[in-house]
Coordinates of C-alpha atoms and ligand atoms in Angstrom, one line a residue:
X2 CA 33.4 15.7 5.2
X3 CA 31.2 18.6 4.2
X4 CA 28.4 18.7 6.6
X5 CA 27.0 22.0 5.5
X6 CA 24.1 22.9 7.9
X7 CA 23.1 26.2 6.3
X8 CA 23.2 24.7 2.9
X9 CA 23.6 28.0 1.0
X10 CA 26.6 27.2 -1.1
X11 CA 25.5 23.6 -1.5
X12 CA 22.1 24.8 -2.7
X13 CA 23.7 27.0 -5.4
X14 CA 25.8 24.0 -6.5
X15 CA 22.7 21.8 -6.5
X16 CA 20.8 24.3 -8.7
X17 CA 23.7 24.4 -11.1
X18 CA 23.8 20.6 -11.2
X19 CA 20.0 20.4 -11.8
X20 CA 20.3 22.9 -14.6
X21 CA 23.3 21.1 -16.1
X22 CA 21.6 17.7 -16.1
X23 CA 18.5 19.2 -17.7
X24 CA 20.6 21.0 -20.3
X25 CA 22.5 17.8 -21.1
X26 CA 19.2 16.1 -21.6
X27 CA 17.9 18.5 -24.2
X28 CA 17.3 17.3 -27.7
X29 CA 20.2 15.3 -29.0
X30 CA 19.2 15.2 -32.7
X31 CA 21.2 18.3 -33.4
X32 CA 18.4 20.8 -33.8
X33 CA 19.5 22.9 -30.9
X34 CA 15.9 23.4 -30.0
X35 CA 15.3 25.3 -26.8
X36 CA 11.7 26.5 -26.8
X37 CA 9.4 24.6 -24.4
X38 CA 7.1 23.7 -27.2
X39 CA 9.8 22.1 -29.2
X40 CA 12.1 20.3 -26.8
X41 CA 11.9 16.9 -25.3
X42 CA 9.6 18.0 -22.5
X43 CA 6.8 18.5 -25.1
X44 CA 4.1 16.2 -24.0
X45 CA 3.3 13.0 -25.9
X46 CA 5.2 14.0 -29.0
X47 CA 7.6 11.9 -30.9
X48 CA 8.8 14.8 -32.9
X49 CA 10.9 17.6 -31.3
X50 CA 9.8 20.0 -34.0
X51 CA 13.1 20.1 -35.8
X52 CA 11.9 18.2 -38.8
X53 CA 13.8 15.1 -37.8
X54 CA 12.4 12.0 -36.2
X55 CA 15.3 10.9 -34.1
X56 CA 15.5 7.4 -32.7
X57 CA 15.3 8.7 -29.2
X58 CA 12.0 10.4 -30.0
X59 CA 10.5 7.3 -31.4
X60 CA 11.3 5.5 -28.2
X61 CA 9.7 8.1 -26.1
X62 CA 6.3 6.7 -25.4
X63 CA 4.3 6.2 -22.3
X64 CA 6.3 7.3 -19.3
X65 CA 9.0 8.5 -21.5
X66 CA 11.7 5.9 -21.2
X67 CA 10.8 3.7 -24.1
X68 CA 9.9 0.8 -21.9
X69 CA 6.6 -0.8 -20.8
X70 CA 5.8 -0.9 -17.1
X71 CA 3.2 -2.6 -15.2
X72 CA 4.2 -0.9 -12.0
X73 CA 2.4 2.0 -10.5
X74 CA 3.1 5.4 -11.9
X75 CA 5.6 8.0 -10.6
X76 CA 7.5 6.2 -7.8
X77 CA 6.9 2.7 -9.2
X78 CA 9.9 2.6 -11.5
X79 CA 10.9 4.5 -14.6
X80 CA 9.4 8.0 -14.8
X81 CA 11.0 10.3 -17.3
X82 CA 13.5 10.6 -20.0
X83 CA 16.2 12.4 -18.1
X84 CA 19.6 10.6 -18.0
X85 CA 21.4 11.5 -14.8
X86 CA 25.1 10.8 -14.7
X87 CA 26.8 9.4 -11.6
X88 CA 27.2 12.5 -9.4
X89 CA 29.1 10.7 -6.6
X90 CA 32.2 12.6 -5.3
X91 CA 33.3 9.7 -3.1
X92 CA 34.4 6.3 -4.6
X93 CA 33.0 3.1 -3.1
X94 CA 35.5 1.7 -0.6
X95 CA 37.5 -1.3 -1.9
X96 CA 36.8 -3.2 1.3
X97 CA 33.5 -1.9 2.6
X98 CA 32.5 -2.2 6.3
X99 CA 29.4 -4.2 7.1
X100 CA 28.5 -3.3 10.7
X101 CA 27.7 0.2 11.9
X102 CA 27.5 1.7 15.4
X103 CA 23.9 2.5 16.4
X104 CA 24.9 6.2 16.6
X105 CA 25.8 6.2 12.9
X106 CA 22.2 5.9 11.9
X107 CA 21.4 9.0 14.0
X108 CA 24.2 10.8 12.2
X109 CA 22.9 9.8 8.8
X110 CA 19.4 10.9 9.7
X111 CA 20.6 14.3 11.0
X112 CA 22.6 14.9 7.9
X113 CA 19.7 13.8 5.6
X114 CA 17.3 16.1 7.5
X115 CA 19.7 19.0 7.2
X116 CA 19.6 18.5 3.4
X117 CA 15.8 18.6 3.4
X118 CA 15.0 14.9 3.4
X119 CA 11.7 14.4 5.0
X120 CA 12.0 10.9 6.4
X121 CA 14.3 7.8 6.4
X122 CA 13.4 4.2 6.7
X123 CA 15.3 0.9 6.6
X124 CA 14.4 -2.3 5.0
X125 CA 15.7 -5.4 3.1
X126 CA 15.4 -5.6 -0.7
X127 CA 13.5 -8.7 -1.7
X128 CA 13.0 -10.1 -5.2
X129 CA 9.3 -9.1 -5.3
X130 CA 10.4 -5.5 -5.3
X131 CA 12.7 -5.8 -8.3
X132 CA 11.3 -4.2 -11.5
X133 CA 14.2 -5.1 -13.7
X134 CA 16.3 -8.2 -13.8
X135 CA 19.4 -6.5 -12.8
X136 CA 22.1 -7.1 -10.2
X137 CA 22.0 -5.0 -7.0
X138 CA 25.0 -5.6 -4.8
X139 CA 23.4 -5.1 -1.4
X140 CA 19.9 -6.0 -0.1
X141 CA 20.3 -3.6 2.9
X142 CA 18.3 -0.6 1.9
X143 CA 17.9 3.0 3.2
X144 CA 14.8 4.6 1.8
X145 CA 14.4 8.4 1.7
X146 CA 11.3 10.5 1.1
X147 CA 11.4 14.2 0.1
X148 CA 8.8 16.8 -0.5
X149 CA 7.6 17.8 -4.0
X150 CA 7.2 21.5 -4.3
X151 CA 3.6 22.8 -4.1
X152 CA 4.3 24.7 -7.4
X153 CA 3.8 21.5 -9.4
X154 CA 0.3 21.0 -7.9
X155 CA -0.5 24.6 -9.0
X156 CA 0.7 24.0 -12.5
X157 CA -1.7 22.2 -15.0
X158 CA -0.3 19.2 -16.8
X159 CA 2.0 20.2 -19.7
X160 CA 5.5 21.3 -20.4
X161 CA 5.9 23.4 -17.3
X162 CA 4.5 20.8 -14.9
X163 CA 6.7 18.1 -16.5
X164 CA 9.7 20.4 -16.1
X165 CA 8.9 20.9 -12.4
X166 CA 8.4 17.1 -12.0
X167 CA 11.8 16.4 -13.7
X168 CA 13.4 19.0 -11.4
X169 CA 12.0 17.2 -8.4
X170 CA 13.5 13.9 -9.6
X171 CA 16.9 15.5 -10.3
X172 CA 16.9 17.1 -6.9
X173 CA 16.0 13.8 -5.3
X174 CA 18.9 12.2 -7.1
X175 CA 21.3 14.9 -6.0
X176 CA 20.3 14.7 -2.3
X177 CA 20.4 10.9 -2.5
X178 CA 23.9 11.0 -3.9
X179 CA 25.1 13.3 -1.1
X180 CA 23.8 10.9 1.5
X181 CA 25.4 8.0 -0.4
X182 CA 28.8 9.9 -0.4
X183 CA 28.4 10.6 3.4
X184 CA 28.0 6.8 3.9
X185 CA 30.9 5.9 1.6
X186 CA 33.2 8.3 3.4
X187 CA 32.5 6.3 6.6
X188 CA 33.8 3.2 4.8
X189 CA 30.5 1.5 3.7
X190 CA 29.6 0.5 0.2
X191 CA 26.6 2.0 -1.5
X192 CA 24.6 1.8 -4.7
X193 CA 21.9 4.5 -5.5
X194 CA 18.5 3.6 -6.9
X195 CA 17.9 6.3 -9.6
X196 CA 14.5 7.7 -8.5
X197 CA 13.6 8.2 -12.2
X198 CA 14.6 4.9 -13.6
X199 CA 14.8 2.7 -10.6
X200 CA 15.4 -1.1 -10.9
X201 CA 13.2 -1.5 -7.9
X202 CA 9.7 -0.4 -6.9
X203 CA 10.5 2.5 -4.7
X204 CA 7.0 3.1 -3.4
X205 CA 6.8 -0.5 -2.2
X206 CA 10.3 -0.1 -0.7
X207 CA 9.0 2.9 1.2
X208 CA 6.0 1.0 2.4
X209 CA 8.2 -2.0 3.5
X210 CA 10.4 0.4 5.4
X211 CA 7.3 1.6 7.3
X212 CA 7.5 5.2 6.0
X213 CA 3.9 5.1 4.8
X214 CA 1.5 3.0 2.8
X215 CA 0.6 2.9 -0.9
X216 CA -2.9 4.2 -1.6
X217 CA -5.3 3.5 -4.4
X218 CA -3.5 6.2 -6.5
X219 CA -0.5 3.9 -6.5
X220 CA 1.5 6.5 -4.6
X221 CA 3.2 6.2 -1.3
X222 CA 1.3 8.2 1.4
X223 CA 3.3 9.3 4.4
X224 CA 2.3 11.2 7.6
X225 CA 4.7 14.0 6.8
X226 CA 4.0 14.6 3.2
X227 CA 0.8 12.7 2.2
X228 CA 1.3 11.6 -1.4
X229 CA 3.2 14.8 -2.5
X230 CA 6.7 13.3 -2.4
X231 CA 9.5 11.6 -4.2
X232 CA 11.1 8.4 -3.0
X233 CA 14.7 7.3 -3.5
X234 CA 16.8 4.6 -2.0
X235 CA 20.4 3.7 -1.3
X236 CA 21.5 0.0 -1.1
X237 CA 24.3 -0.2 1.4
X238 CA 26.7 -2.7 2.8
X239 CA 25.5 -2.1 6.3
X240 CA 24.0 -5.4 7.5
X241 CA 22.7 -4.2 10.9
X242 CA 20.2 -1.5 9.7
X243 CA 17.6 -0.7 12.3
X244 CA 14.7 -2.3 10.4
X245 CA 11.2 -2.0 11.8
X246 CA 8.9 -4.9 11.0
X247 CA 5.5 -3.4 11.5
X248 CA 3.8 -0.8 9.4
X249 CA 1.5 1.5 11.4
X250 CA 0.0 3.0 8.2
X251 CA -1.5 -0.3 7.0
X252 CA -5.0 1.2 7.6
X253 CA -4.6 3.6 4.6
X254 CA -5.9 1.1 1.9
X255 CA -9.0 0.6 4.1
X256 CA -9.6 4.4 4.0
X257 CA -9.0 4.4 0.3
X258 CA -12.0 1.9 0.0
X259 CA -14.3 4.6 1.2
X260 CA -12.6 7.6 -0.5
X261 CA -11.9 7.0 -4.2
X262 CA -11.3 10.7 -4.8
X263 CA -8.1 10.1 -6.9
X264 CA -10.1 7.8 -9.2
X265 CA -12.7 10.5 -9.8
X266 CA -10.0 13.2 -10.2
X267 CA -8.0 11.3 -12.9
X268 CA -8.8 12.8 -16.3
X269 CA -7.1 10.0 -18.2
X270 CA -8.7 6.9 -16.9
X271 CA -5.4 5.8 -15.5
X272 CA -7.1 4.8 -12.2
X273 CA -9.9 2.4 -12.9
X274 CA -12.2 0.7 -10.5
X275 CA -12.5 -3.0 -11.5
X276 CA -14.4 -5.9 -9.9
X277 CA -12.3 -8.2 -7.7
X278 CA -12.9 -11.2 -5.6
X279 CA -13.5 -9.0 -2.6
X280 CA -15.7 -6.3 -4.2
X281 CA -13.8 -3.9 -6.2
X282 CA -10.2 -2.6 -6.4
X283 CA -8.4 0.2 -8.3
X284 CA -6.3 -0.8 -11.2
X285 CA -3.5 1.5 -12.4
X286 CA -3.4 1.8 -16.2
X287 CA 0.2 2.9 -16.6
X288 CA 0.0 3.6 -20.3
X289 CA -2.8 6.2 -19.7
X290 CA -1.0 8.0 -16.9
X291 CA 0.4 11.4 -17.8
X292 CA 2.1 11.9 -14.4
X293 CA 5.6 11.5 -15.8
X294 CA 5.3 12.9 -19.3
X295 CA 3.1 15.9 -18.4
X296 CA 3.7 16.3 -14.7
X297 CA 0.0 15.6 -13.9
X298 CA -0.7 15.7 -10.2
X299 CA -4.6 15.7 -10.1
X300 CA -4.7 12.5 -8.1
X301 CA -2.3 14.0 -5.5
X302 CA -4.3 17.3 -5.3
X303 CA -7.6 15.3 -4.8
X304 CA -6.2 13.1 -2.1
X305 CA -7.4 14.0 1.4
X306 CA -4.0 13.2 2.8
X307 CA -2.7 16.2 0.7
X308 CA -5.7 18.4 1.2
X309 CA -6.3 17.9 5.0
X310 CA -3.2 16.1 6.2
X311 CA -2.5 12.7 7.7
X312 CA -3.8 13.3 11.2
X313 CA -7.1 14.7 10.0
X314 CA -7.7 11.7 7.8
X315 CA -6.6 9.3 10.6
X316 CA -9.0 10.9 13.0
X317 CA -11.8 10.7 10.5
X318 CA -11.0 7.1 9.8
X319 CA -11.0 6.3 13.5
X320 CA -14.4 7.9 14.0
X321 CA -15.8 6.0 11.0
X322 CA -14.4 2.8 12.4
X323 CA -15.8 3.4 15.9
X324 CA -19.3 3.9 14.4
X325 CA -18.9 0.7 12.3
X326 CA -17.8 -1.2 15.4
X327 CA -20.8 0.1 17.2
X328 CA -23.0 -1.1 14.4
X329 CA -21.3 -4.4 14.2
X330 CA -21.6 -4.9 18.0
X331 CA -25.4 -4.7 17.5
X332 CA -25.3 -7.8 15.2
X333 CA -22.8 -9.6 17.3
X334 CA -24.5 -9.1 20.7
X335 CA -23.1 -12.2 22.4
X336 CA -25.9 -12.0 25.0
X337 CA -28.6 -12.3 22.3
X338 CA -26.7 -15.1 20.5
X339 CA -26.4 -16.9 23.8
X340 CA -30.1 -16.5 24.2
X341 CA -30.6 -17.9 20.7
X342 CA -28.3 -20.9 21.5
X343 CA -30.1 -21.7 24.8
X344 CA -33.5 -21.5 23.0
X345 CA -32.1 -24.0 20.4
X346 CA -30.3 -26.4 22.8
X347 CA -32.3 -29.3 21.3
X348 CA -30.8 -28.5 17.9
X349 CA -27.2 -29.0 19.1
X350 CA -27.9 -32.1 21.3
X351 CA -26.6 -34.7 18.8
X352 CA -23.3 -33.0 18.3
X353 CA -20.1 -34.2 20.1
X354 CA -18.2 -32.2 22.6
X355 CA -15.8 -29.7 21.0
X356 CA -17.9 -29.3 17.9
X357 CA -17.4 -25.8 16.5
X358 CA -19.6 -23.6 14.3
X359 CA -18.9 -20.1 13.0
X360 CA -21.5 -17.4 12.2
X361 CA -20.4 -14.6 10.0
X362 CA -22.3 -11.5 9.0
X363 CA -21.6 -10.0 5.6
X364 CA -19.1 -7.1 5.7
X365 CA -18.4 -7.6 9.4
X366 CA -15.0 -7.8 10.8
X367 CA -16.1 -10.3 13.5
X368 CA -17.7 -13.7 13.6
X369 CA -19.3 -15.7 16.3
X370 CA -18.1 -19.1 17.3
X371 CA -20.4 -21.6 18.9
X372 CA -18.6 -24.4 20.7
X373 CA -19.5 -27.1 23.3
X374 CA -17.0 -27.5 26.1
X375 CA -17.8 -30.0 28.9
X376 CA -21.4 -30.2 27.7
X377 CA -21.9 -26.5 28.0
X378 CA -22.6 -24.5 24.8
X379 CA -20.4 -21.4 24.6
X380 CA -20.6 -18.4 22.3
X381 CA -17.5 -16.4 21.6
X382 CA -16.8 -13.3 19.5
X383 CA -13.7 -13.6 17.3
X384 CA -12.1 -11.5 14.6
X385 CA -13.0 -12.8 11.2
X386 CA -9.3 -13.4 10.4
X387 CA -9.4 -16.2 12.9
X388 CA -11.9 -18.1 10.8
X389 CA -9.1 -20.0 9.1
X390 CA -7.6 -21.0 12.4
X391 CA -10.7 -21.6 14.5
X392 CA -11.2 -25.1 13.0
X393 CA -15.0 -24.5 12.6
X394 CA -16.8 -27.5 11.1
X395 CA -19.7 -25.4 9.7
X396 CA -19.9 -21.8 8.7
X397 CA -23.2 -19.9 8.5
X398 CA -23.2 -16.6 6.6
X399 CA -26.0 -14.1 6.7
X400 CA -26.6 -10.4 6.3
X401 CA -27.6 -7.8 9.0
X402 CA -31.3 -7.9 8.0
X403 CA -31.4 -11.7 8.5
X404 CA -29.8 -11.3 12.0
X405 CA -32.6 -8.8 12.9
X406 CA -35.2 -11.4 11.7
X407 CA -33.6 -14.1 13.8
X408 CA -33.6 -12.0 16.9
X409 CA -37.3 -11.4 16.4
X410 CA -38.0 -15.1 16.3
X411 CA -35.5 -17.3 18.2
X412 CA -37.0 -20.7 17.1
X413 CA -35.2 -23.4 15.2
X414 CA -38.1 -23.3 12.6
X415 CA -37.2 -19.7 11.8
X416 CA -33.6 -20.6 11.4
X417 CA -34.5 -23.5 9.1
X418 CA -36.9 -21.2 7.1
X419 CA -34.1 -18.7 6.6
X420 CA -31.8 -21.5 5.5
X421 CA -34.2 -22.9 3.0
X422 CA -34.9 -19.4 1.5
X423 CA -31.1 -18.9 1.2
X424 CA -31.2 -15.9 3.5
X425 CA -28.6 -17.9 5.4
X426 CA -25.8 -19.8 3.6
X427 CA -24.1 -22.8 5.1
X428 CA -20.7 -24.1 4.2
X429 CA -19.0 -27.2 5.4
X430 CA -15.4 -26.5 6.5
X431 CA -14.6 -30.0 7.5
X432 CA -14.6 -33.2 5.4
X433 CA -17.8 -35.2 5.1
X434 CA -16.5 -38.1 7.3
X435 CA -15.5 -35.8 10.1
X436 CA -18.9 -34.0 9.9
X437 CA -20.7 -37.4 10.1
X438 CA -18.5 -38.5 13.0
X439 CA -19.3 -35.3 15.0
X440 CA -23.0 -35.8 14.6
X441 CA -23.8 -33.2 12.0
X442 CA -26.1 -35.5 10.0
X443 CA -28.9 -35.3 12.7
X444 CA -28.1 -31.6 13.2
X445 CA -28.5 -30.7 9.5
X446 CA -31.6 -33.0 9.2
X447 CA -33.3 -31.0 11.9
X448 CA -32.7 -27.9 9.7
X449 CA -34.1 -29.6 6.6
X450 CA -30.6 -30.1 5.0
X451 CA -29.0 -33.3 3.9
X452 CA -25.3 -33.5 4.2
X453 CA -23.8 -33.3 0.7
X454 CA -27.0 -32.6 -1.1
X455 CA -25.6 -29.4 -2.6
X456 CA -27.1 -27.0 -0.1
X457 CA -24.4 -27.8 2.3
X458 CA -21.0 -29.4 2.6
X459 CA -20.9 -30.8 -0.9
Ligands
SF4_29 S1 -4.5 11.9 -12.1 FE1 -2.8 12.2 -13.6 S2 -1.0 11.4 -12.5 FE2 -2.8 10.7 -11.4 S3 -3.2 8.7 -12.3 FE3 -4.4 10.1 -13.4 S4 -3.1 10.7 -15.2 FE4 -1.8 9.7 -13.7
SF4_30 S1 -7.5 10.0 -3.0 FE1 -8.5 8.7 -1.5 S2 -8.5 6.7 -2.5 FE2 -7.0 7.9 -3.6 S3 -5.1 7.5 -2.5 FE3 -5.9 9.3 -1.6 S4 -7.1 8.5 0.2 FE4 -6.7 6.8 -1.2

């Protein structure tokens, strides 16, 4: 096995392979065109400039592969018109092995790092990650991330940037093939996911493998490289991959919600903010994206993970979160809510033991739960995610201003007034019969609400 640590000879070989692949992918219409303006790398043209409109050119729309994709740009699937042949030097074993010694993963990782691979993750391929309806022999997946040269960021979209982008893909393919060969040599079966025309969503695979998380730009963001990377994968026969279940980068989309720099930086309206059930979200309009066919990287450049680095962004996010929690704590001061409950004991008197109500404040991560246990009213602070499991009968939702008003006037009358003016919304989370049985009719009447009259629980 050639485990070349210095990599000098291998590097030369890789460069030659890169050049050969790109040479082989030049115009096949017979025009022998070589100038950057006239070859296939020319952006958004169906004509190579030779006077012929070859079938291949006609197909070259969008990302350049002649197919339509809903997936995110770059790593999400097809990206480019380069055909890369199978570069494997080692055949798949006829009877592949299925179990590996734990040490073998360390060996693969060391070898991969020696080639320049940034990080390696392990996961299982599931049907939701498939882009194409094609057979993949093994679900056991090794995911690799590798750096994209800074040069591409310094090059404006166009032929040169596309060339650099294609080179990065070809390099990713070459390195992935080397690692695949290494694994095959040890007796395991492999299949390579072509990083340019993958049958699977590589960014999602990287996310599932815990290497990073997809941001609003649709790109995988990792601690080592931010969004400036290529992702590839090898499906292997090794059934005991060291798969990690948790993803410590799941906070990234939350940061994206307050960032939005990639959306602003995109010159092509390929990242569009649209309304969603939970506010707004960023939609990727694949057909507008020129990341593949012109090597555009504006969304990468603008991303704070690229500009400042992962740790810097994480620290900033933690500080913002700490401030938010401080603010939230103000509206969920359990002592004050306890005081409110005690002042309104009369309001709760007709309710059965174990009745449960929830109070949520808009945009807050927490909620309050009011419950009676052994005739004692108790107020608890809970994460909002528990709302579905806390079995509350009623849910009151208000904003921060309303909480401030309530804390100025602790009376039931004030609460009823805020309910009638719709400053507080009330929702029944239990069925009508159950609410009736638990004594909510009298409770709601005291607040000026009839059960099922449309203002509550209907
Ligand atoms: S900035 Fe460029 S690469 Fe990024 S989404 Fe927009 S067009 Fe695509
Ligand atoms: S630029 Fe901002 S919003 Fe876009 S992916 Fe990066 S962190 Fe997320």
